């Protein structure tokens, strides 16, 4: 199978055993795993740096075991809050149910809050331990082709230069909108939920209450989550007819935050973003010498509670 780009000319060549498309958590974890096995790896990432705003906020015991297996758990733990309980509240604030696992069958706390950018940075720093692993940022994968014994990747740098990578295997860790999966025409079947939620992250947590609270308010359900490093996350259901642009307007954001904060004007916003809940699964995870991993292979609604896992 060959997918060609008509304007690409070779400039710089890299030859590796495994090329990884995407320097997100899955790509970086795979690079650490392969690195400690002595496998020659090249990670290519379209962005010029790691994403620096909070995204996933939950990490479980099995994920911490995975971090332990690549020698990074001691660097990850300072960015977590262990034994993170979830409490379900009535509109008046009374707790009627909770999720509070307190066992450690796998050697680590079952539920933990965390800050994803810091943990991503730990994994990126982790690959520097291995001379056989390289990470190249500002590299857009424009095309690739498969031969019997290798995959050829065509990259474009931010300056418009062309590079060619020869790899025995390509692992696509390039997210839910995976270029690799779409290029291979692999069906990504599933559903998109009709409801959306807007996520609001705030620095210098003005509440300082621990754990996660889900207020089951029929007018507008919301989530309040305490995170490490004094970050507070709020999530509000987007109601029919509302748009992200409308909700992000200062007066509307103040109205949302006034539901949960006494002084919504005196907060330091980190970011605001609307999420759509998807549940999709790639029809195949392997196409000859190309493998799909992470969100490129499967995505699920955040309410399934998998977080970073």
Short mmCIF file of C-alpha atoms in Angstrom, two decimals:
data_model
loop_
_atom_site.label_atom_id
_atom_site.label_comp_id
_atom_site.label_asym_id
_atom_site.label_seq_id
_atom_site.Cartn_x
_atom_site.Cartn_y
_atom_site.Cartn_z
CA UNK A 1 0.00 0.00 0.00
CA UNK A 2 1.38 3.43 -0.88
CA UNK A 3 0.12 6.89 -0.02
CA UNK A 4 2.13 9.49 -1.85
CA UNK A 5 2.42 13.27 -1.69
CA UNK A 6 3.25 14.90 -5.04
CA UNK A 7 5.39 17.79 -3.80
CA UNK A 8 7.72 16.02 -1.36
CA UNK A 9 11.45 15.96 -2.01
CA UNK A 10 13.93 14.19 0.33
CA UNK A 11 16.15 16.37 2.48
CA UNK A 12 17.11 14.77 5.79
CA UNK A 13 16.98 11.02 6.45
CA UNK A 14 16.43 9.10 9.68
CA UNK A 15 16.49 5.32 9.87
CA UNK A 16 14.96 3.67 12.96
CA UNK A 17 13.30 0.49 14.11
CA UNK A 18 10.11 2.20 15.31
CA UNK A 19 8.65 5.57 14.37
CA UNK A 20 5.95 6.98 16.66
CA UNK A 21 3.58 9.64 15.33
CA UNK A 22 2.50 11.84 18.23
CA UNK A 23 4.16 12.95 21.47
CA UNK A 24 1.09 12.66 23.64
CA UNK A 25 0.93 10.39 26.69
CA UNK A 26 0.56 7.18 24.68
CA UNK A 27 3.38 8.01 22.30
CA UNK A 28 5.70 9.08 25.11
CA UNK A 29 4.92 6.02 27.23
CA UNK A 30 5.58 3.76 24.27
CA UNK A 31 8.86 5.57 23.64
CA UNK A 32 9.90 4.95 27.25
CA UNK A 33 8.95 1.27 27.06
CA UNK A 34 10.79 0.71 23.80
CA UNK A 35 13.70 2.83 24.95
CA UNK A 36 14.42 0.67 27.98
CA UNK A 37 14.31 -2.39 25.70
CA UNK A 38 17.11 -0.93 23.58
CA UNK A 39 14.94 -0.39 20.50
CA UNK A 40 15.84 2.52 18.21
CA UNK A 41 12.88 4.94 18.30
CA UNK A 42 11.98 8.26 16.69
CA UNK A 43 8.97 10.25 17.97
CA UNK A 44 7.63 12.93 15.62
CA UNK A 45 5.19 15.58 16.82
CA UNK A 46 3.41 18.25 14.79
CA UNK A 47 3.30 20.79 17.64
CA UNK A 48 6.39 22.73 18.68
CA UNK A 49 6.08 21.67 22.33
CA UNK A 50 3.95 19.64 24.70
CA UNK A 51 0.45 20.95 25.41
CA UNK A 52 0.76 22.95 28.63
CA UNK A 53 -2.85 23.22 29.86
CA UNK A 54 -4.71 20.67 32.03
CA UNK A 55 -6.67 17.97 30.22
CA UNK A 56 -7.14 14.57 31.88
CA UNK A 57 -7.38 14.84 35.67
CA UNK A 58 -7.64 11.21 36.81
CA UNK A 59 -4.98 8.51 36.98
CA UNK A 60 -5.48 5.09 38.56
CA UNK A 61 -3.37 2.42 40.21
CA UNK A 62 -2.73 0.48 37.02
CA UNK A 63 -1.42 3.60 35.31
CA UNK A 64 0.91 4.22 38.26
CA UNK A 65 2.15 0.64 37.93
CA UNK A 66 2.87 1.43 34.29
CA UNK A 67 4.84 4.50 35.35
CA UNK A 68 6.71 2.32 37.85
CA UNK A 69 7.58 -0.19 35.12
CA UNK A 70 9.46 2.49 33.17
CA UNK A 71 11.12 3.97 36.27
CA UNK A 72 9.15 7.24 36.37
CA UNK A 73 6.63 6.82 39.18
CA UNK A 74 8.69 8.72 41.77
CA UNK A 75 8.73 11.74 39.47
CA UNK A 76 5.00 11.44 38.74
CA UNK A 77 3.74 11.19 42.34
CA UNK A 78 4.43 14.86 43.26
CA UNK A 79 1.88 15.83 40.59
CA UNK A 80 -0.89 13.63 42.03
CA UNK A 81 -3.37 13.69 44.90
CA UNK A 82 -3.99 10.12 46.12
CA UNK A 83 -7.25 8.59 47.32
CA UNK A 84 -9.32 11.08 45.36
CA UNK A 85 -12.97 10.43 46.21
CA UNK A 86 -16.02 11.43 44.16
CA UNK A 87 -19.17 12.58 45.94
CA UNK A 88 -22.60 13.02 44.39
CA UNK A 89 -24.62 15.93 45.74
CA UNK A 90 -28.23 17.05 45.64
CA UNK A 91 -28.92 20.60 44.41
CA UNK A 92 -28.79 21.69 48.07
CA UNK A 93 -25.36 20.15 48.59
CA UNK A 94 -26.27 16.98 50.49
CA UNK A 95 -24.15 13.93 49.65
CA UNK A 96 -26.31 10.96 48.65
CA UNK A 97 -23.63 8.67 47.16
CA UNK A 98 -19.88 8.46 46.82
CA UNK A 99 -17.05 6.56 45.16
CA UNK A 100 -14.24 6.21 47.65
CA UNK A 101 -12.00 3.21 46.95
CA UNK A 102 -9.50 2.79 49.78
CA UNK A 103 -7.72 -0.41 48.78
CA UNK A 104 -4.39 -0.84 47.05
CA UNK A 105 -4.38 -4.32 45.52
CA UNK A 106 -1.97 -3.16 42.82
CA UNK A 107 0.38 -1.39 45.20
CA UNK A 108 -0.86 2.14 44.52
CA UNK A 109 -3.93 4.22 45.45
CA UNK A 110 -6.92 3.27 43.30
CA UNK A 111 -8.02 6.83 42.40
CA UNK A 112 -5.71 9.81 42.05
CA UNK A 113 -6.13 13.35 40.80
CA UNK A 114 -3.27 14.69 38.72
CA UNK A 115 -2.15 17.44 36.36
CA UNK A 116 -1.53 16.04 32.88
CA UNK A 117 1.03 18.55 31.52
CA UNK A 118 3.41 17.88 34.40
CA UNK A 119 3.16 14.11 33.93
CA UNK A 120 3.58 14.44 30.17
CA UNK A 121 6.72 16.46 30.87
CA UNK A 122 8.02 13.70 33.17
CA UNK A 123 7.61 11.16 30.37
CA UNK A 124 9.29 13.44 27.84
CA UNK A 125 12.21 13.92 30.20
CA UNK A 126 12.20 10.17 30.75
CA UNK A 127 13.05 9.37 27.14
CA UNK A 128 16.22 11.46 27.47
CA UNK A 129 17.63 8.57 29.52
CA UNK A 130 17.86 6.50 26.36
CA UNK A 131 20.38 7.36 23.63
CA UNK A 132 18.34 5.18 21.28
CA UNK A 133 15.23 7.42 21.54
CA UNK A 134 14.81 10.81 19.86
CA UNK A 135 11.85 13.22 19.90
CA UNK A 136 11.44 15.71 17.07
CA UNK A 137 8.89 18.49 17.49
CA UNK A 138 7.50 20.77 14.75
CA UNK A 139 7.35 17.79 12.38
CA UNK A 140 4.11 17.27 10.49
CA UNK A 141 3.53 13.83 9.04
CA UNK A 142 2.34 14.60 5.52
CA UNK A 143 2.42 11.16 3.90
CA UNK A 144 3.70 7.64 4.34
CA UNK A 145 4.02 4.44 2.35
CA UNK A 146 4.48 0.81 3.30
CA UNK A 147 6.86 -1.71 1.81
CA UNK A 148 7.35 -5.37 2.72
CA UNK A 149 9.99 -4.63 5.35
CA UNK A 150 9.62 -0.93 6.22
CA UNK A 151 7.48 2.18 6.36
CA UNK A 152 8.58 5.44 4.74
CA UNK A 153 7.41 8.65 6.44
CA UNK A 154 7.42 12.06 4.77
CA UNK A 155 7.69 14.95 7.22
CA UNK A 156 7.52 18.73 6.91
CA UNK A 157 9.20 21.00 9.46
CA UNK A 158 7.83 24.33 10.65
CA UNK A 159 10.30 26.00 8.26
CA UNK A 160 8.94 24.01 5.33
CA UNK A 161 11.88 21.64 5.00
CA UNK A 162 11.23 18.05 3.98
CA UNK A 163 12.51 15.02 5.87
CA UNK A 164 12.22 11.31 5.22
CA UNK A 165 12.12 8.64 7.90
CA UNK A 166 12.62 4.94 7.23
CA UNK A 167 11.21 2.71 9.98
CA UNK A 168 10.49 -0.97 10.40
CA UNK A 169 7.23 -0.06 12.14
CA UNK A 170 5.01 3.01 12.48
CA UNK A 171 2.87 3.44 15.60
CA UNK A 172 0.11 6.02 15.22
CA UNK A 173 -0.42 7.83 18.53
CA UNK A 174 -1.79 10.93 16.81
CA UNK A 175 -5.12 11.27 18.58
CA UNK A 176 -8.79 10.84 17.89
CA UNK A 177 -8.53 12.70 14.58
CA UNK A 178 -5.58 10.50 13.60
CA UNK A 179 -4.09 11.40 10.22
CA UNK A 180 -2.63 7.91 9.96
CA UNK A 181 -5.94 6.16 10.59
CA UNK A 182 -7.81 8.42 8.16
CA UNK A 183 -5.15 7.97 5.48
CA UNK A 184 -5.50 4.20 5.79
CA UNK A 185 -9.30 4.52 5.56
CA UNK A 186 -9.82 2.52 8.74
CA UNK A 187 -13.45 2.93 9.89
CA UNK A 188 -13.80 4.66 13.27
CA UNK A 189 -17.26 3.55 14.26
CA UNK A 190 -19.28 4.63 17.26
CA UNK A 191 -21.40 7.45 18.60
CA UNK A 192 -21.17 11.11 19.50
CA UNK A 193 -23.29 12.12 22.49
CA UNK A 194 -25.66 15.04 21.90
CA UNK A 195 -24.72 16.82 25.14
CA UNK A 196 -21.55 18.82 25.74
CA UNK A 197 -19.76 20.14 28.82
CA UNK A 198 -17.62 23.23 29.22
CA UNK A 199 -14.46 22.73 31.28
CA UNK A 200 -13.09 25.69 33.25
CA UNK A 201 -9.69 25.40 34.95
CA UNK A 202 -8.74 27.96 37.60
CA UNK A 203 -5.37 28.62 39.26
CA UNK A 204 -4.93 29.42 42.97
CA UNK A 205 -7.93 27.31 43.97
CA UNK A 206 -10.42 29.68 45.65
CA UNK A 207 -12.29 26.83 47.40
CA UNK A 208 -9.58 24.49 48.73
CA UNK A 209 -12.11 21.72 49.36
CA UNK A 210 -10.71 18.24 48.60
CA UNK A 211 -11.94 15.54 46.22
CA UNK A 212 -14.48 15.74 43.36
CA UNK A 213 -18.09 16.79 43.72
CA UNK A 214 -20.77 16.14 41.12
CA UNK A 215 -23.81 18.28 41.79
CA UNK A 216 -26.90 16.66 40.27
CA UNK A 217 -28.73 19.93 39.70
CA UNK A 218 -31.47 19.49 37.08
CA UNK A 219 -31.15 23.15 36.09
CA UNK A 220 -27.46 22.77 35.18
CA UNK A 221 -25.41 19.84 36.52
CA UNK A 222 -21.79 20.65 37.33
CA UNK A 223 -18.57 19.14 38.61
CA UNK A 224 -16.10 20.70 41.05
CA UNK A 225 -12.71 18.98 41.28
CA UNK A 226 -9.72 19.79 43.47
CA UNK A 227 -6.45 19.11 41.63
CA UNK A 228 -2.78 19.21 42.63
CA UNK A 229 -0.81 22.46 42.58
CA UNK A 230 -3.87 24.48 43.69
CA UNK A 231 -5.78 24.01 40.45
CA UNK A 232 -9.58 23.83 40.55
CA UNK A 233 -11.63 22.37 37.71
CA UNK A 234 -15.29 23.13 37.10
CA UNK A 235 -17.36 21.40 34.46
CA UNK A 236 -20.81 22.66 33.49
CA UNK A 237 -23.32 21.02 31.19
CA UNK A 238 -23.88 23.00 28.01
CA UNK A 239 -27.60 23.50 27.58
CA UNK A 240 -29.46 23.33 24.24
CA UNK A 241 -28.91 26.44 22.14
CA UNK A 242 -25.71 27.50 23.93
CA UNK A 243 -22.39 27.73 22.09
CA UNK A 244 -18.80 27.71 23.31
CA UNK A 245 -18.34 31.28 22.07
CA UNK A 246 -21.33 32.48 24.09
CA UNK A 247 -20.29 30.69 27.27
CA UNK A 248 -16.75 32.05 27.07
CA UNK A 249 -17.94 35.66 26.99
CA UNK A 250 -16.91 37.30 30.29
CA UNK A 251 -20.43 38.05 31.50
CA UNK A 252 -21.63 34.52 30.79
CA UNK A 253 -18.55 32.96 32.38
CA UNK A 254 -19.14 35.06 35.50
CA UNK A 255 -22.73 33.82 35.58
CA UNK A 256 -21.58 30.21 35.40
CA UNK A 257 -18.93 30.64 38.08
CA UNK A 258 -21.29 32.53 40.38
CA UNK A 259 -23.07 29.20 40.81
CA UNK A 260 -19.99 27.75 42.51
CA UNK A 261 -17.84 30.68 43.70
CA UNK A 262 -18.57 33.63 46.01
CA UNK A 263 -16.32 36.01 44.00
CA UNK A 264 -16.30 34.90 40.36
CA UNK A 265 -14.61 38.12 39.24
CA UNK A 266 -11.48 37.40 41.27
CA UNK A 267 -10.25 34.22 39.64
CA UNK A 268 -7.28 33.37 37.45
CA UNK A 269 -8.59 31.40 34.49
CA UNK A 270 -6.21 28.86 32.97
CA UNK A 271 -8.48 27.83 30.13
CA UNK A 272 -12.09 27.22 29.08
CA UNK A 273 -13.06 24.59 26.54
CA UNK A 274 -16.17 22.70 25.46
CA UNK A 275 -15.90 18.91 25.19
CA UNK A 276 -18.06 16.62 23.09
CA UNK A 277 -18.39 13.07 24.37
CA UNK A 278 -17.48 10.40 21.83
CA UNK A 279 -17.34 6.62 21.95
CA UNK A 280 -15.57 5.17 18.91
CA UNK A 281 -13.47 2.14 18.03
CA UNK A 282 -11.20 1.59 15.05
CA UNK A 283 -12.21 -1.43 13.02
CA UNK A 284 -8.58 -2.61 12.95
CA UNK A 285 -5.57 -1.77 15.15
CA UNK A 286 -2.96 -3.07 12.71
CA UNK A 287 -2.56 -2.55 8.99
CA UNK A 288 0.59 -4.36 7.86
CA UNK A 289 3.48 -2.41 9.46
CA UNK A 290 1.31 0.36 10.92
CA UNK A 291 -0.23 0.09 14.40
CA UNK A 292 -2.92 2.31 15.92
CA UNK A 293 -2.66 3.15 19.63
CA UNK A 294 -4.42 5.34 22.18
CA UNK A 295 -7.11 7.70 20.91
CA UNK A 296 -6.16 6.87 17.34
CA UNK A 297 -7.54 3.39 18.04
CA UNK A 298 -10.34 4.04 20.54
CA UNK A 299 -11.98 6.95 22.33
CA UNK A 300 -14.56 6.95 25.10
CA UNK A 301 -16.63 9.56 26.95
CA UNK A 302 -14.85 11.21 29.85
CA UNK A 303 -17.71 10.14 32.10
CA UNK A 304 -16.48 6.58 31.83
CA UNK A 305 -13.87 7.74 34.32
CA UNK A 306 -10.79 6.41 32.56
CA UNK A 307 -9.01 9.77 32.55
CA UNK A 308 -5.34 9.26 31.67
CA UNK A 309 -5.63 5.51 31.85
#
